[in-house]
mmCIF file of C-alpha atoms in Angstrom:
data_model
loop_
_atom_site.group_PDB
_atom_site.id
_atom_site.type_symbol
_atom_site.label_atom_id
_atom_site.label_comp_id
_atom_site.label_asym_id
_atom_site.label_seq_id
_atom_site.Cartn_x
_atom_site.Cartn_y
_atom_site.Cartn_z
ATOM 1 C CA MET Y 1 61.543 24.939 131.740
ATOM 2 C CA GLU Y 2 63.076 28.378 132.089
ATOM 3 C CA GLU Y 3 61.678 29.433 128.696
ATOM 4 C CA ALA Y 4 58.178 28.336 129.669
ATOM 5 C CA PHE Y 5 58.427 30.197 132.970
ATOM 6 C CA GLN Y 6 59.692 33.299 131.157
ATOM 7 C CA ARG Y 7 56.874 33.100 128.627
ATOM 8 C CA ILE Y 8 54.253 32.818 131.371
ATOM 9 C CA THR Y 9 55.789 35.743 133.233
ATOM 10 C CA GLU Y 10 55.768 37.907 130.101
ATOM 11 C CA THR Y 11 52.144 37.006 129.441
ATOM 12 C CA ILE Y 12 51.153 37.959 132.980
ATOM 13 C CA LEU Y 13 53.046 41.238 132.962
ATOM 14 C CA ARG Y 14 51.945 42.280 129.469
ATOM 15 C CA ALA Y 15 48.251 41.826 130.223
ATOM 16 C CA PRO Y 16 47.759 45.322 131.766
ATOM 17 C CA ALA Y 17 49.191 47.059 128.683
ATOM 18 C CA SER Y 18 47.083 45.152 126.137
ATOM 19 C CA ARG Y 19 44.116 46.630 124.295
ATOM 20 C CA ARG Y 20 41.971 43.805 125.611
ATOM 21 C CA ASN Y 21 42.643 44.972 129.164
ATOM 22 C CA TYR Y 22 41.314 48.440 128.350
ATOM 23 C CA ARG Y 23 38.107 46.919 127.003
ATOM 24 C CA GLU Y 24 37.798 44.603 129.997
ATOM 25 C CA LEU Y 25 38.207 47.508 132.421
ATOM 26 C CA LEU Y 26 35.716 49.645 130.503
ATOM 27 C CA TYR Y 27 33.211 46.815 130.676
ATOM 28 C CA CYS Y 28 33.934 46.438 134.389
ATOM 29 C CA GLY Y 29 33.239 50.114 134.998
ATOM 30 C CA LEU Y 30 30.117 50.499 132.852
ATOM 31 C CA GLY Y 31 28.776 47.008 133.534
ATOM 32 C CA GLY Y 32 29.386 47.382 137.261
ATOM 33 C CA LEU Y 33 27.592 50.721 137.439
ATOM 34 C CA ALA Y 34 24.704 49.355 135.342
ATOM 35 C CA GLY Y 35 24.539 46.305 137.606
ATOM 36 C CA VAL Y 36 24.421 48.297 140.841
ATOM 37 C CA GLY Y 37 21.933 50.831 139.490
ATOM 38 C CA GLY Y 38 19.765 48.144 137.896
ATOM 39 C CA PHE Y 39 19.722 46.125 141.104
ATOM 40 C CA TRP Y 40 18.522 49.029 143.229
ATOM 41 C CA VAL Y 41 15.908 50.229 140.753
ATOM 42 C CA THR Y 42 14.540 46.716 140.246
ATOM 43 C CA ALA Y 43 14.576 45.938 143.969
ATOM 44 C CA ILE Y 44 12.839 49.188 144.928
ATOM 45 C CA LEU Y 45 10.124 48.780 142.269
ATOM 46 C CA LEU Y 46 9.439 45.128 143.084
ATOM 47 C CA LEU Y 47 9.446 45.621 146.855
ATOM 48 C CA SER Y 48 7.181 48.659 146.523
ATOM 49 C CA GLY Y 49 4.785 46.768 144.265
ATOM 50 C CA LEU Y 50 4.669 43.727 146.556
ATOM 51 C CA THR Y 51 4.209 45.888 149.637
ATOM 52 C CA ILE Y 52 1.380 47.899 148.112
ATOM 53 C CA SER Y 53 -0.254 44.734 146.720
ATOM 54 C CA ALA Y 54 -0.504 43.315 150.233
ATOM 55 C CA SER Y 55 -3.548 45.533 150.840
ATOM 56 C CA VAL Y 56 -6.818 45.036 148.976
ATOM 57 C CA ILE Y 57 -7.092 48.680 147.956
ATOM 58 C CA GLY Y 58 -3.516 48.904 146.696
ATOM 59 C CA THR Y 59 -3.569 45.699 144.658
ATOM 60 C CA VAL Y 60 -4.098 47.509 141.352
ATOM 61 C CA PHE Y 61 -1.358 50.045 141.988
ATOM 62 C CA GLY Y 62 0.973 47.313 143.214
ATOM 63 C CA LEU Y 63 0.468 45.256 140.058
ATOM 64 C CA VAL Y 64 1.108 48.331 137.933
ATOM 65 C CA ILE Y 65 4.401 48.946 139.757
ATOM 66 C CA ILE Y 66 5.420 45.290 139.347
ATOM 67 C CA THR Y 67 4.683 45.397 135.619
ATOM 68 C CA LEU Y 68 6.773 48.566 135.372
ATOM 69 C CA ALA Y 69 9.597 46.760 137.160
ATOM 70 C CA LEU Y 70 9.401 43.853 134.721
ATOM 71 C CA ARG Y 71 9.304 46.208 131.770
ATOM 72 C CA PHE Y 72 12.374 47.978 133.148
ATOM 73 C CA SER Y 73 14.038 44.573 133.528
ATOM 74 C CA ARG Y 74 13.592 43.942 129.806
ATOM 75 C CA ARG Y 75 15.363 47.231 129.018
ATOM 76 C CA LEU Y 76 18.076 46.440 131.561
ATOM 77 C CA GLY Y 77 18.741 43.062 129.970
ATOM 78 C CA ALA Y 78 19.068 44.703 126.553
ATOM 79 C CA LEU Y 79 21.565 47.187 128.037
ATOM 80 C CA HIS Y 80 23.769 44.427 129.473
ATOM 81 C CA ARG Y 81 23.716 42.503 126.180
ATOM 82 C CA ARG Y 82 24.665 45.683 124.314
ATOM 83 C CA LEU Y 83 27.564 46.404 126.675
ATOM 84 C CA LEU Y 84 28.824 42.842 126.324
ATOM 85 C CA SER Y 85 28.688 43.081 122.554
ATOM 86 C CA ARG Y 86 30.260 46.528 122.401
ATOM 87 C CA PHE Y 87 33.260 46.019 124.688
ATOM 88 C CA LEU Y 88 33.886 42.259 124.748
ATOM 89 C CA ASP Y 89 32.668 41.322 121.224
ATOM 90 C CA HIS Y 90 30.418 38.599 122.612
ATOM 91 C CA GLN Y 91 27.012 38.374 120.958
ATOM 92 C CA VAL Y 92 24.087 37.034 122.989
ATOM 93 C CA GLU Y 93 20.815 36.430 121.180
ATOM 94 C CA ALA Y 94 17.911 38.388 122.601
ATOM 95 C CA PRO Y 95 14.926 36.454 123.998
ATOM 96 C CA PRO Y 96 11.611 36.568 122.105
ATOM 97 C CA ARG Y 97 9.972 39.959 122.152
ATOM 98 C CA PHE Y 98 7.164 40.514 124.610
ATOM 99 C CA GLN Y 99 3.697 39.967 123.132
ATOM 100 C CA PRO Y 100 1.327 42.349 124.956
ATOM 101 C CA GLY Y 101 -1.971 40.847 123.814
ATOM 102 C CA SER Y 102 -5.262 42.731 123.846
ATOM 103 C CA GLY Y 103 -7.078 44.178 126.815
ATOM 104 C CA ILE Y 104 -5.737 45.544 130.072
ATOM 105 C CA LEU Y 105 -6.121 42.332 132.066
ATOM 106 C CA ASN Y 106 -4.515 40.279 129.323
ATOM 107 C CA ARG Y 107 -1.584 42.681 129.129
ATOM 108 C CA VAL Y 108 -1.038 42.598 132.893
ATOM 109 C CA ASP Y 109 -1.312 38.808 132.953
ATOM 110 C CA ARG Y 110 1.185 38.394 130.138
ATOM 111 C CA ARG Y 111 3.574 40.862 131.730
ATOM 112 C CA LEU Y 112 3.457 39.051 135.083
ATOM 113 C CA ARG Y 113 4.141 35.731 133.316
ATOM 114 C CA ASP Y 114 7.003 37.138 131.240
ATOM 115 C CA ARG Y 115 9.732 34.633 132.058
ATOM 116 C CA ALA Y 116 12.394 36.558 130.158
ATOM 117 C CA ALA Y 117 11.820 39.598 132.394
ATOM 118 C CA TRP Y 118 11.923 37.481 135.553
ATOM 119 C CA ARG Y 119 15.244 35.991 134.431
ATOM 120 C CA VAL Y 120 16.603 39.542 134.196
ATOM 121 C CA VAL Y 121 15.443 40.082 137.779
ATOM 122 C CA TRP Y 122 17.439 37.017 138.842
ATOM 123 C CA TYR Y 123 20.402 38.320 136.881
ATOM 124 C CA SER Y 124 20.150 41.672 138.676
ATOM 125 C CA LEU Y 125 20.246 39.910 142.049
ATOM 126 C CA ILE Y 126 23.293 37.847 141.093
ATOM 127 C CA LYS Y 127 24.896 40.795 139.326
ATOM 128 C CA LEU Y 128 25.261 42.832 142.540
ATOM 129 C CA PRO Y 129 28.247 40.873 143.948
ATOM 130 C CA VAL Y 130 29.649 40.534 140.421
ATOM 131 C CA ALA Y 131 29.390 44.297 139.961
ATOM 132 C CA ALA Y 132 31.127 44.814 143.295
ATOM 133 C CA VAL Y 133 34.090 42.756 142.084
ATOM 134 C CA GLN Y 134 34.115 44.594 138.753
ATOM 135 C CA LEU Y 135 34.200 47.979 140.463
ATOM 136 C CA TYR Y 136 36.867 46.696 142.837
ATOM 137 C CA ALA Y 137 39.019 45.871 139.796
ATOM 138 C CA ILE Y 138 38.664 49.502 138.682
ATOM 139 C CA VAL Y 139 39.615 50.771 142.164
ATOM 140 C CA LEU Y 140 42.589 48.427 142.280
ATOM 141 C CA THR Y 141 43.779 49.694 138.896
ATOM 142 C CA VAL Y 142 43.448 53.364 139.871
ATOM 143 C CA PHE Y 143 45.330 52.985 143.171
ATOM 144 C CA GLY Y 144 47.955 50.838 141.497
ATOM 145 C CA LEU Y 145 48.618 53.480 138.844
ATOM 146 C CA VAL Y 146 48.876 56.169 141.517
ATOM 147 C CA ASP Y 147 51.366 54.060 143.508
ATOM 148 C CA MET Y 148 53.415 53.425 140.368
ATOM 149 C CA ALA Y 149 53.652 57.178 139.781
ATOM 150 C CA TYR Y 150 55.082 57.962 143.263
ATOM 151 C CA PRO Y 151 58.781 58.040 142.195
ATOM 152 C CA ALA Y 152 58.023 60.603 139.477
ATOM 153 C CA MET Y 153 55.664 62.531 141.757
ATOM 154 C CA TRP Y 154 58.365 62.751 144.453
ATOM 155 C CA LEU Y 155 60.922 64.184 142.008
ATOM 156 C CA LEU Y 156 58.552 66.552 140.234
ATOM 157 C CA PHE Y 157 56.511 67.944 143.098
ATOM 158 C CA HIS Y 158 57.401 66.797 146.591
ATOM 159 C CA ASN Y 159 61.184 67.274 146.408
ATOM 160 C CA GLN Y 160 60.992 70.612 144.599
ATOM 161 C CA SER Y 161 58.634 72.208 147.090
ATOM 162 C CA GLY Y 162 60.813 71.308 150.058
ATOM 163 C CA ASN Y 163 57.823 69.737 151.781
ATOM 164 C CA GLN Y 164 59.003 67.271 154.449
ATOM 165 C CA SER Y 165 55.613 65.660 155.099
ATOM 166 C CA PRO Y 166 55.508 62.004 154.067
ATOM 167 C CA LEU Y 167 53.458 60.582 151.205
ATOM 168 C CA ALA Y 168 50.810 57.952 151.918
ATOM 169 C CA ALA Y 169 50.764 54.887 149.652
ATOM 170 C CA VAL Y 170 47.483 52.957 149.678
ATOM 171 C CA ILE Y 171 47.354 49.304 148.666
ATOM 172 C CA PRO Y 172 43.634 48.294 148.472
ATOM 173 C CA VAL Y 173 44.127 44.538 148.834
ATOM 174 C CA PRO Y 174 43.289 42.126 151.657
ATOM 175 C CA PHE Y 175 45.899 42.352 154.395
ATOM 176 C CA GLY Y 176 47.131 45.499 152.693
ATOM 177 C CA GLY Y 177 46.533 49.029 153.860
ATOM 178 C CA SER Y 178 48.667 52.142 153.715
ATOM 179 C CA PHE Y 179 52.191 53.097 154.658
ATOM 180 C CA GLN Y 180 54.174 56.340 154.843
ATOM 181 C CA ILE Y 181 56.940 57.306 152.411
ATOM 182 C CA TYR Y 182 59.654 59.608 153.812
ATOM 183 C CA THR Y 183 62.394 59.346 151.160
ATOM 184 C CA TRP Y 184 62.634 58.988 147.414
ATOM 185 C CA PRO Y 185 64.017 55.404 147.621
ATOM 186 C CA GLY Y 186 61.005 54.588 149.717
ATOM 187 C CA THR Y 187 58.770 55.251 146.720
ATOM 188 C CA PHE Y 188 60.093 52.181 144.880
ATOM 189 C CA PRO Y 189 58.357 49.615 147.123
ATOM 190 C CA ALA Y 190 55.140 51.567 146.563
ATOM 191 C CA ALA Y 191 55.723 51.465 142.793
ATOM 192 C CA VAL Y 192 56.316 47.707 142.893
ATOM 193 C CA ALA Y 193 53.168 47.228 144.978
ATOM 194 C CA GLY Y 194 51.265 49.423 142.516
ATOM 195 C CA LEU Y 195 52.495 47.316 139.578
ATOM 196 C CA ALA Y 196 51.325 44.181 141.389
ATOM 197 C CA CYS Y 197 47.915 45.794 141.927
ATOM 198 C CA VAL Y 198 47.597 46.722 138.244
ATOM 199 C CA VAL Y 199 48.539 43.208 137.114
ATOM 200 C CA ALA Y 200 46.172 41.630 139.631
ATOM 201 C CA ALA Y 201 43.367 43.973 138.554
ATOM 202 C CA ALA Y 202 43.863 43.022 134.890
ATOM 203 C CA TRP Y 203 43.468 39.307 135.557
ATOM 204 C CA LEU Y 204 40.698 39.883 138.080
ATOM 205 C CA ALA Y 205 38.776 41.840 135.432
ATOM 206 C CA ARG Y 206 39.194 39.025 132.915
ATOM 207 C CA GLY Y 207 38.037 36.402 135.390
ATOM 208 C CA ILE Y 208 34.972 38.261 136.649
ATOM 209 C CA ASN Y 209 33.986 39.306 133.123
ATOM 210 C CA GLU Y 210 34.143 35.688 131.983
ATOM 211 C CA GLY Y 211 31.743 34.777 134.767
ATOM 212 C CA ASP Y 212 29.498 37.675 133.808
ATOM 213 C CA ARG Y 213 29.507 36.523 130.187
ATOM 214 C CA ARG Y 214 28.223 33.140 131.255
ATOM 215 C CA LEU Y 215 25.526 34.728 133.380
ATOM 216 C CA VAL Y 216 24.383 36.923 130.501
ATOM 217 C CA ARG Y 217 24.328 33.983 128.109
ATOM 218 C CA SER Y 218 22.323 31.784 130.495
ATOM 219 C CA LEU Y 219 19.909 34.353 131.949
ATOM 220 C CA LEU Y 220 19.523 37.133 129.370
ATOM 221 C CA GLY Y 221 19.180 35.016 126.242
ATOM 222 C CA PRO Y 222 16.495 32.578 125.075
ATOM 223 C CA SER Y 223 16.714 29.587 127.373
ATOM 224 C CA SER Y 224 13.646 27.371 127.225
ATOM 225 C CA MET Y 225 12.556 25.300 124.265
ATOM 226 C CA ALA Y 226 9.019 26.692 124.576
ATOM 227 C CA GLU Y 227 10.243 30.230 123.919
ATOM 228 C CA ARG Y 228 12.233 29.080 120.902
ATOM 229 C CA VAL Y 229 9.176 27.260 119.545
ATOM 230 C CA SER Y 230 7.077 30.376 120.140
ATOM 231 C CA GLU Y 231 9.576 32.474 118.210
ATOM 232 C CA LEU Y 232 9.585 29.942 115.347
ATOM 233 C CA GLU Y 233 5.780 30.003 115.236
ATOM 234 C CA ARG Y 234 5.811 33.786 115.081
ATOM 235 C CA THR Y 235 8.373 33.907 112.283
ATOM 236 C CA ARG Y 236 6.501 31.207 110.388
ATOM 237 C CA ALA Y 237 3.265 33.190 110.632
ATOM 238 C CA LEU Y 238 5.093 36.264 109.347
ATOM 239 C CA ALA Y 239 6.482 34.248 106.434
ATOM 240 C CA VAL Y 240 2.996 32.969 105.570
ATOM 241 C CA ASP Y 241 1.595 36.503 105.678
ATOM 242 C CA ASP Y 242 4.412 37.814 103.492
ATOM 243 C CA SER Y 243 3.943 35.040 100.948
ATOM 244 C CA ALA Y 244 0.189 35.665 100.858
ATOM 245 C CA ALA Y 245 0.810 39.364 100.267
ATOM 246 C CA ALA Y 246 3.273 38.526 97.502
ATOM 247 C CA LEU Y 247 0.702 36.268 95.786
ATOM 248 C CA ARG Y 248 -1.903 39.013 96.019
ATOM 249 C CA ARG Y 249 0.557 41.436 94.468
ATOM 250 C CA VAL Y 250 1.298 39.016 91.597
ATOM 251 C CA GLU Y 251 -2.410 38.514 91.055
ATOM 252 C CA ARG Y 252 -2.994 42.258 90.913
ATOM 253 C CA ASP Y 253 -0.103 42.784 88.515
ATOM 254 C CA LEU Y 254 -1.396 40.054 86.198
ATOM 255 C CA HIS Y 255 -4.910 41.467 86.273
ATOM 256 C CA ASP Y 256 -3.939 45.101 85.790
ATOM 257 C CA GLY Y 257 -0.945 44.593 83.511
ATOM 258 C CA ALA Y 258 -0.632 41.528 81.314
ATOM 259 C CA GLN Y 259 -4.370 40.855 81.045
ATOM 260 C CA MET Y 260 -5.122 44.374 79.901
ATOM 261 C CA ARG Y 261 -2.386 44.254 77.254
ATOM 262 C CA LEU Y 262 -3.585 40.911 75.903
ATOM 263 C CA ALA Y 263 -7.162 42.167 75.785
ATOM 264 C CA ALA Y 264 -6.045 45.253 73.853
ATOM 265 C CA LEU Y 265 -4.032 43.042 71.483
ATOM 266 C CA ALA Y 266 -7.049 40.794 70.834
ATOM 267 C CA MET Y 267 -9.251 43.833 70.132
ATOM 268 C CA ASN Y 268 -6.699 45.315 67.727
ATOM 269 C CA LEU Y 269 -6.396 42.035 65.867
ATOM 270 C CA GLY Y 270 -10.177 41.761 65.597
ATOM 271 C CA MET Y 271 -10.452 45.305 64.263
ATOM 272 C CA ALA Y 272 -7.668 44.635 61.758
ATOM 273 C CA ARG Y 273 -9.436 41.498 60.547
ATOM 274 C CA GLU Y 274 -12.715 43.367 60.051
ATOM 275 C CA LYS Y 275 -11.002 46.065 57.982
ATOM 276 C CA LEU Y 276 -9.588 43.591 55.500
ATOM 277 C CA GLY Y 277 -11.193 43.907 52.123
ATOM 278 C CA ASP Y 278 -12.304 41.148 49.776
ATOM 279 C CA ASP Y 279 -9.348 41.726 47.498
ATOM 280 C CA ASP Y 280 -6.834 41.287 50.332
ATOM 281 C CA SER Y 281 -4.791 38.130 50.500
ATOM 282 C CA ALA Y 282 -6.512 35.150 52.026
ATOM 283 C CA LYS Y 283 -3.228 34.186 53.632
ATOM 284 C CA VAL Y 284 -3.098 37.486 55.536
ATOM 285 C CA ARG Y 285 -6.641 36.869 56.771
ATOM 286 C CA GLU Y 286 -5.681 33.401 57.968
ATOM 287 C CA LEU Y 287 -2.685 34.787 59.832
ATOM 288 C CA LEU Y 288 -4.827 37.435 61.522
ATOM 289 C CA ASP Y 289 -7.429 34.807 62.472
ATOM 290 C CA ALA Y 290 -4.743 32.591 64.000
ATOM 291 C CA ALA Y 291 -3.178 35.516 65.887
ATOM 292 C CA HIS Y 292 -6.571 36.578 67.214
ATOM 293 C CA ARG Y 293 -7.366 33.037 68.415
ATOM 294 C CA ASN Y 294 -3.972 32.754 70.090
ATOM 295 C CA ALA Y 295 -4.434 36.095 71.850
ATOM 296 C CA VAL Y 296 -7.895 35.068 73.069
ATOM 297 C CA ASP Y 297 -6.593 31.695 74.302
ATOM 298 C CA ALA Y 298 -3.643 33.334 76.044
ATOM 299 C CA LEU Y 299 -5.994 35.803 77.698
ATOM 300 C CA ALA Y 300 -8.219 32.975 78.928
ATOM 301 C CA ASP Y 301 -5.227 31.047 80.291
ATOM 302 C CA LEU Y 302 -3.918 34.160 82.040
ATOM 303 C CA ARG Y 303 -7.308 34.785 83.632
ATOM 304 C CA ASP Y 304 -7.436 31.197 84.893
ATOM 305 C CA LEU Y 305 -3.918 31.580 86.295
ATOM 306 C CA ALA Y 306 -4.758 34.855 88.057
ATOM 307 C CA ARG Y 307 -7.934 33.388 89.528
ATOM 308 C CA GLY Y 308 -6.070 30.258 90.628
ATOM 309 C CA ILE Y 309 -3.584 32.237 92.702
ATOM 310 C CA HIS Y 310 -6.292 33.276 95.125
ATOM 311 C CA PRO Y 311 -9.817 32.276 94.003
ATOM 312 C CA PRO Y 312 -12.331 34.849 95.231
ATOM 313 C CA VAL Y 313 -14.631 32.042 96.321
ATOM 314 C CA LEU Y 314 -12.138 31.180 99.048
ATOM 315 C CA ASP Y 315 -13.213 34.324 100.848
ATOM 316 C CA SER Y 316 -16.578 32.614 101.405
ATOM 317 C CA GLY Y 317 -14.980 29.535 102.956
ATOM 318 C CA LEU Y 318 -13.506 26.187 102.008
ATOM 319 C CA ALA Y 319 -16.919 24.521 101.622
ATOM 320 C CA SER Y 320 -18.030 27.030 98.983
ATOM 321 C CA ALA Y 321 -14.725 26.679 97.159
ATOM 322 C CA LEU Y 322 -15.072 22.880 97.019
ATOM 323 C CA ALA Y 323 -18.663 23.153 95.802
ATOM 324 C CA THR Y 324 -17.601 25.526 93.025
ATOM 325 C CA LEU Y 325 -14.805 23.165 92.038
ATOM 326 C CA ALA Y 326 -17.237 20.249 91.902
ATOM 327 C CA THR Y 327 -19.612 22.088 89.541
ATOM 328 C CA SER Y 328 -16.790 22.675 87.056
ATOM 329 C CA SER Y 329 -15.755 19.017 87.072
ATOM 330 C CA ALA Y 330 -16.328 16.942 83.922
ATOM 331 C CA ILE Y 331 -17.392 14.024 86.117
ATOM 332 C CA PRO Y 332 -20.600 14.573 88.117
ATOM 333 C CA ALA Y 333 -19.677 15.084 91.761
ATOM 334 C CA THR Y 334 -21.284 16.245 94.980
ATOM 335 C CA VAL Y 335 -19.632 17.798 98.008
ATOM 336 C CA SER Y 336 -20.581 17.287 101.646
ATOM 337 C CA ALA Y 337 -18.473 19.497 103.913
ATOM 338 C CA HIS Y 338 -18.734 20.566 107.510
ATOM 339 C CA VAL Y 339 -16.171 23.169 108.555
ATOM 340 C CA GLY Y 340 -16.096 24.506 112.099
ATOM 341 C CA THR Y 341 -15.135 28.006 113.109
ATOM 342 C CA ARG Y 342 -12.990 29.604 110.453
ATOM 343 C CA PRO Y 343 -9.497 30.710 111.526
ATOM 344 C CA ALA Y 344 -9.042 34.426 111.941
ATOM 345 C CA PRO Y 345 -7.399 36.301 109.063
ATOM 346 C CA PRO Y 346 -3.734 37.285 109.474
ATOM 347 C CA SER Y 347 -4.586 40.785 110.738
ATOM 348 C CA ARG Y 348 -6.622 39.348 113.634
ATOM 349 C CA ARG Y 349 -4.540 36.396 114.692
ATOM 350 C CA SER Y 350 -3.534 35.727 118.263
ATOM 351 C CA PRO Y 351 -0.628 37.721 119.626
ATOM 352 C CA THR Y 352 1.636 34.646 119.584
ATOM 353 C CA SER Y 353 1.486 34.530 115.798
ATOM 354 C CA ALA Y 354 1.079 38.180 114.918
ATOM 355 C CA ARG Y 355 3.833 40.647 114.253
ATOM 356 C CA PRO Y 356 5.054 42.123 117.547
ATOM 357 C CA SER Y 357 4.172 45.699 118.256
#
């Protein structure tokens, strides 16, 4: 029992001197400042936009201010995720990127319905009390370190100067306050109180940062299944576009490379066959004839392969492609096709499936 109690005590007292505590306090300071600043900027922009939008004339300007606030919220969410990753080594996946769409009205409508940005607004509202606790942990650490240094400060400065005025020790905790130090032995209670403040600040920072991690994970990451499906649709469309581009590149390489070499080989073999004289070996002529036929057949197969990768008739539509396929069939066949509006090519797809800008 005593060993367990000693181990717990050592763990509690060693926390302020650990490297993790430095990172936790840095996150408290930077994350707290970002939370307070982000809250006020977001609140001022949203309140200004809503106030201006209350009038008919100011509706346009109010919507512009609100969209700016939501755009700022996106950047603010990215900042908090980056701070969490940098100091606490906790990765949070970013929500799907905003798809602006085309046209001013469409852009404004999409921005106002950007759920990821509105979740950042909620995070900014909740972050304010969290940031207050984080900054309080920094204040508690600073005052605790100052109180711990009072014995050395008394010997180095106060006692040497002959100054008889007392020192004031501040303990920024509930039911705390300040008290006067008149003698060097009186600095030891202040040092003990400062050590308690530093230890309390270390564990307070860990606790509030754990809560902030959960807030970031739930509000600043992808949350709804619809957004995940939208992201999967976008990545799938990108994969289809990339594969189509790769097939076009293979088709071009076959047409410009291998086909041209086979055509040159067939021409050279034909010219060599024509230059054979009557007294040349019949076996050599047979070999040249066979090589020429093989080159011609290989060229024909390569052309069929290159055309099969992306038949040009597909550019005219599926109905034309089926009709062309029916005419080349050995069995007589007819095609009756009715295709509605053709889908847009990859470069003109809807913003939900196009590459984000």
